[in-house]
Short mmCIF file of N, CA, C and O and ligand atoms in Angstrom, two decimals:
data_model
loop_
_atom_site.label_atom_id
_atom_site.label_comp_id
_atom_site.label_asym_id
_atom_site.label_seq_id
_atom_site.Cartn_x
_atom_site.Cartn_y
_atom_site.Cartn_z
N MET A 1 171.08 205.28 45.84
CA MET A 1 171.74 206.38 45.11
C MET A 1 171.47 207.69 45.85
O MET A 1 170.35 207.99 46.19
N SER A 2 172.50 208.44 46.11
CA SER A 2 172.32 209.70 46.82
C SER A 2 172.96 210.83 46.04
O SER A 2 174.08 210.72 45.57
N TRP A 3 172.22 211.92 45.90
CA TRP A 3 172.78 213.09 45.24
C TRP A 3 173.47 213.99 46.26
O TRP A 3 173.95 215.06 45.93
N ASN A 4 173.47 213.61 47.50
CA ASN A 4 174.01 214.49 48.53
C ASN A 4 175.47 214.19 48.87
O ASN A 4 176.03 214.76 49.78
N SER A 5 176.07 213.27 48.14
CA SER A 5 177.47 212.98 48.38
C SER A 5 178.33 214.12 47.84
O SER A 5 177.86 215.00 47.14
N LYS A 6 179.60 214.08 48.13
CA LYS A 6 180.51 215.12 47.63
C LYS A 6 180.93 214.87 46.18
O LYS A 6 181.53 215.71 45.56
N GLU A 7 180.61 213.70 45.68
CA GLU A 7 180.96 213.39 44.31
C GLU A 7 180.25 214.35 43.35
O GLU A 7 179.05 214.58 43.49
N PRO A 8 180.97 214.94 42.42
CA PRO A 8 180.26 215.77 41.44
C PRO A 8 179.29 214.93 40.64
O PRO A 8 179.53 213.77 40.37
N ARG A 9 178.16 215.55 40.33
CA ARG A 9 177.14 214.82 39.59
C ARG A 9 177.59 214.51 38.17
O ARG A 9 177.24 213.50 37.62
N TRP A 10 178.30 215.43 37.61
CA TRP A 10 178.67 215.26 36.21
C TRP A 10 180.16 215.08 36.05
O TRP A 10 180.95 215.72 36.71
N HIS A 11 180.52 214.24 35.15
CA HIS A 11 181.91 214.08 34.76
C HIS A 11 181.97 214.38 33.27
O HIS A 11 181.48 213.61 32.46
N GLY A 12 182.52 215.54 32.97
CA GLY A 12 182.44 216.06 31.60
C GLY A 12 182.81 215.07 30.52
O GLY A 12 182.15 214.99 29.50
N GLU A 13 183.83 214.28 30.78
CA GLU A 13 184.30 213.38 29.72
C GLU A 13 183.30 212.26 29.43
O GLU A 13 183.37 211.61 28.41
N ASN A 14 182.35 212.05 30.33
CA ASN A 14 181.37 210.99 30.12
C ASN A 14 180.13 211.48 29.39
O ASN A 14 179.24 210.70 29.08
N ARG A 15 180.08 212.77 29.16
CA ARG A 15 178.89 213.32 28.51
C ARG A 15 179.20 213.60 27.05
O ARG A 15 180.29 214.01 26.70
N THR A 16 178.18 213.42 26.21
CA THR A 16 178.38 213.74 24.81
C THR A 16 178.35 215.25 24.59
O THR A 16 179.01 215.76 23.71
N ASN A 17 177.59 215.95 25.40
CA ASN A 17 177.48 217.40 25.27
C ASN A 17 177.86 218.03 26.60
O ASN A 17 177.15 217.90 27.58
N ALA A 18 178.99 218.72 26.63
CA ALA A 18 179.49 219.26 27.89
C ALA A 18 178.82 220.57 28.27
O ALA A 18 179.03 221.06 29.37
N ASP A 19 178.04 221.16 27.37
CA ASP A 19 177.37 222.42 27.68
C ASP A 19 175.95 222.41 27.13
O ASP A 19 175.61 223.15 26.21
N PRO A 20 175.11 221.56 27.67
CA PRO A 20 173.73 221.48 27.16
C PRO A 20 172.97 222.76 27.46
O PRO A 20 173.22 223.42 28.47
N ALA A 21 172.02 223.10 26.60
CA ALA A 21 171.20 224.29 26.81
C ALA A 21 170.07 224.01 27.79
O ALA A 21 169.46 224.93 28.32
N SER A 22 169.80 222.74 28.01
CA SER A 22 168.70 222.39 28.90
C SER A 22 169.04 221.09 29.62
O SER A 22 169.95 220.36 29.21
N PHE A 23 168.31 220.84 30.69
CA PHE A 23 168.44 219.58 31.40
C PHE A 23 167.10 218.86 31.34
O PHE A 23 166.04 219.50 31.36
N VAL A 24 167.15 217.55 31.30
CA VAL A 24 165.92 216.76 31.45
C VAL A 24 165.88 216.31 32.91
O VAL A 24 166.76 215.60 33.39
N ILE A 25 164.87 216.82 33.62
CA ILE A 25 164.77 216.57 35.05
C ILE A 25 163.43 215.92 35.33
O ILE A 25 162.38 216.45 34.96
N ASN A 26 163.48 214.78 35.97
CA ASN A 26 162.26 214.03 36.27
C ASN A 26 161.40 213.88 35.00
O ASN A 26 160.18 213.97 35.05
N GLY A 27 162.07 213.70 33.87
CA GLY A 27 161.36 213.45 32.62
C GLY A 27 160.86 214.69 31.91
O GLY A 27 160.22 214.58 30.87
N VAL A 28 161.16 215.88 32.44
CA VAL A 28 160.71 217.13 31.83
C VAL A 28 161.93 217.97 31.47
O VAL A 28 162.89 218.04 32.23
N GLU A 29 161.89 218.60 30.30
CA GLU A 29 163.02 219.40 29.87
C GLU A 29 162.92 220.82 30.44
O GLU A 29 161.88 221.47 30.31
N PHE A 30 163.99 221.29 31.03
CA PHE A 30 164.05 222.64 31.58
C PHE A 30 165.22 223.37 30.96
O PHE A 30 166.32 222.82 30.88
N ASP A 31 165.02 224.62 30.55
CA ASP A 31 166.14 225.44 30.10
C ASP A 31 167.03 225.75 31.29
O ASP A 31 166.55 226.08 32.37
N ARG A 32 168.32 225.66 31.08
CA ARG A 32 169.24 225.98 32.17
C ARG A 32 169.21 227.47 32.46
O ARG A 32 169.04 228.29 31.56
N LEU A 33 169.41 227.82 33.73
CA LEU A 33 169.49 229.22 34.12
C LEU A 33 170.91 229.72 33.86
O LEU A 33 171.88 229.04 34.18
N ARG A 34 171.00 230.91 33.29
CA ARG A 34 172.30 231.51 33.06
C ARG A 34 172.73 232.26 34.30
O ARG A 34 171.89 232.65 35.13
N TYR A 35 174.01 232.52 34.40
CA TYR A 35 174.49 233.26 35.56
C TYR A 35 173.84 234.64 35.58
O TYR A 35 173.84 235.35 34.57
N GLY A 36 173.27 235.02 36.71
CA GLY A 36 172.54 236.27 36.84
C GLY A 36 171.03 236.07 36.85
O GLY A 36 170.29 236.95 37.25
N GLU A 37 170.58 234.89 36.39
CA GLU A 37 169.14 234.61 36.36
C GLU A 37 168.65 233.89 37.61
O GLU A 37 167.45 233.81 37.84
N GLY A 38 169.55 233.35 38.39
CA GLY A 38 169.15 232.62 39.58
C GLY A 38 168.80 233.57 40.72
O GLY A 38 169.36 234.67 40.81
N GLU A 39 167.86 233.15 41.54
CA GLU A 39 167.41 234.01 42.64
C GLU A 39 168.55 234.39 43.58
O GLU A 39 168.56 235.48 44.15
N ASP A 40 169.48 233.49 43.77
CA ASP A 40 170.53 233.71 44.76
C ASP A 40 171.85 234.12 44.12
O ASP A 40 172.88 234.13 44.78
N ASP A 41 171.83 234.43 42.84
CA ASP A 41 173.09 234.80 42.19
C ASP A 41 173.65 236.09 42.78
O ASP A 41 172.91 237.00 43.15
N SER A 42 174.95 236.16 42.86
CA SER A 42 175.59 237.34 43.42
C SER A 42 175.60 238.47 42.39
O SER A 42 175.20 238.29 41.24
N ASP A 43 176.06 239.63 42.81
CA ASP A 43 176.17 240.77 41.91
C ASP A 43 177.54 240.87 41.25
O ASP A 43 177.84 241.85 40.57
N LEU A 44 178.36 239.88 41.47
CA LEU A 44 179.70 239.91 40.86
C LEU A 44 179.59 239.82 39.34
O LEU A 44 178.66 239.21 38.82
N PRO A 45 180.53 240.42 38.61
CA PRO A 45 180.45 240.38 37.14
C PRO A 45 180.69 238.99 36.57
O PRO A 45 180.27 238.70 35.46
N THR A 46 181.34 238.14 37.32
CA THR A 46 181.54 236.76 36.86
C THR A 46 181.16 235.81 37.98
O THR A 46 181.19 236.16 39.16
N CYS A 47 180.80 234.59 37.62
CA CYS A 47 180.42 233.59 38.61
C CYS A 47 181.59 233.34 39.56
O CYS A 47 182.73 233.16 39.12
N ASP A 48 181.28 233.31 40.84
CA ASP A 48 182.32 233.15 41.84
C ASP A 48 182.93 231.75 41.82
O ASP A 48 183.99 231.53 42.39
N ASP A 49 182.26 230.82 41.19
CA ASP A 49 182.80 229.46 41.16
C ASP A 49 183.41 229.10 39.81
O ASP A 49 184.57 228.71 39.73
N CYS A 50 182.64 229.21 38.73
CA CYS A 50 183.16 228.75 37.43
C CYS A 50 183.70 229.89 36.58
O CYS A 50 184.36 229.64 35.57
N GLY A 51 183.42 231.15 36.97
CA GLY A 51 184.06 232.28 36.31
C GLY A 51 183.39 232.78 35.04
O GLY A 51 183.92 233.67 34.38
N VAL A 52 182.22 232.25 34.68
CA VAL A 52 181.57 232.75 33.47
C VAL A 52 181.01 234.16 33.71
O VAL A 52 180.62 234.49 34.83
N PRO A 53 180.98 235.00 32.68
CA PRO A 53 180.36 236.33 32.82
C PRO A 53 178.85 236.22 32.92
O PRO A 53 178.25 235.23 32.50
N ARG A 54 178.23 237.27 33.46
CA ARG A 54 176.77 237.28 33.58
C ARG A 54 176.11 237.09 32.22
O ARG A 54 176.59 237.60 31.22
N GLY A 55 175.03 236.31 32.22
CA GLY A 55 174.30 236.07 30.98
C GLY A 55 174.78 234.83 30.23
O GLY A 55 174.20 234.47 29.22
N ARG A 56 175.83 234.20 30.75
CA ARG A 56 176.31 232.96 30.12
C ARG A 56 175.93 231.77 30.99
O ARG A 56 175.76 231.90 32.19
N ARG A 57 175.86 230.62 30.36
CA ARG A 57 175.61 229.41 31.14
C ARG A 57 176.82 229.05 31.98
O ARG A 57 177.95 229.21 31.54
N HIS A 58 176.54 228.55 33.18
CA HIS A 58 177.63 228.08 34.03
C HIS A 58 178.35 226.90 33.37
O HIS A 58 177.75 226.15 32.59
N VAL A 59 179.60 226.75 33.74
CA VAL A 59 180.30 225.53 33.36
C VAL A 59 179.60 224.36 34.04
O VAL A 59 179.20 224.45 35.21
N LEU A 60 179.42 223.29 33.30
CA LEU A 60 178.69 222.14 33.84
C LEU A 60 179.35 221.65 35.14
O LEU A 60 180.55 221.44 35.19
N GLY A 61 178.53 221.53 36.17
CA GLY A 61 179.05 221.08 37.45
C GLY A 61 179.42 222.21 38.38
O GLY A 61 179.86 221.97 39.50
N CYS A 62 179.22 223.47 37.93
CA CYS A 62 179.49 224.62 38.79
C CYS A 62 178.67 224.54 40.07
O CYS A 62 177.47 224.25 40.03
N ASP A 63 179.29 224.83 41.20
CA ASP A 63 178.60 224.79 42.49
C ASP A 63 177.43 225.78 42.56
O ASP A 63 176.52 225.61 43.35
N LEU A 64 177.51 226.85 41.78
CA LEU A 64 176.54 227.94 41.93
C LEU A 64 175.43 227.91 40.89
O LEU A 64 174.58 228.78 40.87
N GLU A 65 175.44 226.91 40.02
CA GLU A 65 174.36 226.84 39.04
C GLU A 65 173.07 226.43 39.73
O GLU A 65 173.01 225.41 40.40
N PRO A 66 172.00 227.26 39.60
CA PRO A 66 170.74 226.88 40.23
C PRO A 66 170.01 225.83 39.42
O PRO A 66 170.07 225.82 38.19
N CYS A 67 169.31 224.97 40.11
CA CYS A 67 168.47 223.99 39.44
C CYS A 67 167.26 224.71 38.85
O CYS A 67 166.58 225.44 39.56
N PRO A 68 166.98 224.54 37.55
CA PRO A 68 165.84 225.25 36.95
C PRO A 68 164.50 224.69 37.42
O PRO A 68 163.47 225.32 37.20
N ARG A 69 164.49 223.57 38.06
CA ARG A 69 163.22 222.99 38.53
C ARG A 69 162.90 223.43 39.95
O ARG A 69 161.78 223.87 40.23
N CYS A 70 163.87 223.34 40.86
CA CYS A 70 163.55 223.59 42.27
C CYS A 70 164.27 224.82 42.80
O CYS A 70 164.07 225.19 43.96
N SER A 71 165.11 225.46 42.00
CA SER A 71 165.90 226.62 42.40
C SER A 71 166.93 226.29 43.47
O SER A 71 167.54 227.19 44.04
N GLY A 72 167.12 225.03 43.73
CA GLY A 72 168.19 224.61 44.65
C GLY A 72 169.54 224.61 43.92
O GLY A 72 169.67 225.18 42.84
N GLN A 73 170.50 223.98 44.53
CA GLN A 73 171.82 223.91 43.92
C GLN A 73 171.82 222.73 42.95
O GLN A 73 171.57 221.59 43.34
N ALA A 74 172.05 223.02 41.67
CA ALA A 74 171.86 221.99 40.65
C ALA A 74 172.69 220.74 40.93
O ALA A 74 172.25 219.63 40.66
N ILE A 75 173.88 220.91 41.48
CA ILE A 75 174.72 219.73 41.66
C ILE A 75 174.33 218.89 42.87
O ILE A 75 174.77 217.77 43.00
N THR A 76 173.51 219.42 43.76
CA THR A 76 173.19 218.65 44.96
C THR A 76 171.71 218.52 45.25
O THR A 76 171.34 217.89 46.23
N CYS A 77 170.84 219.14 44.45
CA CYS A 77 169.42 219.07 44.78
C CYS A 77 168.90 217.65 44.56
O CYS A 77 169.59 216.79 44.02
N ASP A 78 167.67 217.42 44.97
CA ASP A 78 167.12 216.07 44.95
C ASP A 78 166.44 215.70 43.64
O ASP A 78 165.89 214.62 43.52
N CYS A 79 166.43 216.62 42.68
CA CYS A 79 165.80 216.31 41.40
C CYS A 79 166.60 215.23 40.68
O CYS A 79 167.81 215.12 40.85
N PHE A 80 165.90 214.48 39.84
CA PHE A 80 166.57 213.43 39.09
C PHE A 80 166.93 213.96 37.69
O PHE A 80 166.07 214.20 36.86
N TYR A 81 168.22 214.16 37.49
CA TYR A 81 168.70 214.62 36.19
C TYR A 81 169.02 213.43 35.31
O TYR A 81 169.79 212.56 35.70
N GLU A 82 168.43 213.43 34.12
CA GLU A 82 168.79 212.38 33.17
C GLU A 82 170.03 212.84 32.43
O GLU A 82 170.12 213.99 32.00
N ASP A 83 170.98 211.94 32.30
CA ASP A 83 172.30 212.37 31.87
C ASP A 83 172.44 212.57 30.37
O ASP A 83 173.33 213.24 29.91
N ASP A 84 171.58 211.99 29.60
CA ASP A 84 171.66 212.24 28.16
C ASP A 84 170.39 211.79 27.46
O ASP A 84 169.47 211.37 28.12
ZN1 ZN B 1 179.17 229.14 37.77
ZN1 ZN B 2 166.36 220.60 41.69
#
């Protein structure tokens, strides 16, 4: 299993909750970072990928959502996300 493929990690229709407030990563629950809270977030008023305004959670699967565990890119980092 590789998280580095181009396949999106999440497929919204397969999840019971399309906008979870937290992720379970490697067995530990982490609050998701909102746009503007990530170290590498831009200064734009809305996310450059999913379009949410600052202070809101990214749309699930957004390229720019930081991983709350490793600060990498949530959709491609090496952390193990439990899906539900
Ligand atoms: Zn986003
Ligand atoms: Zn990570």
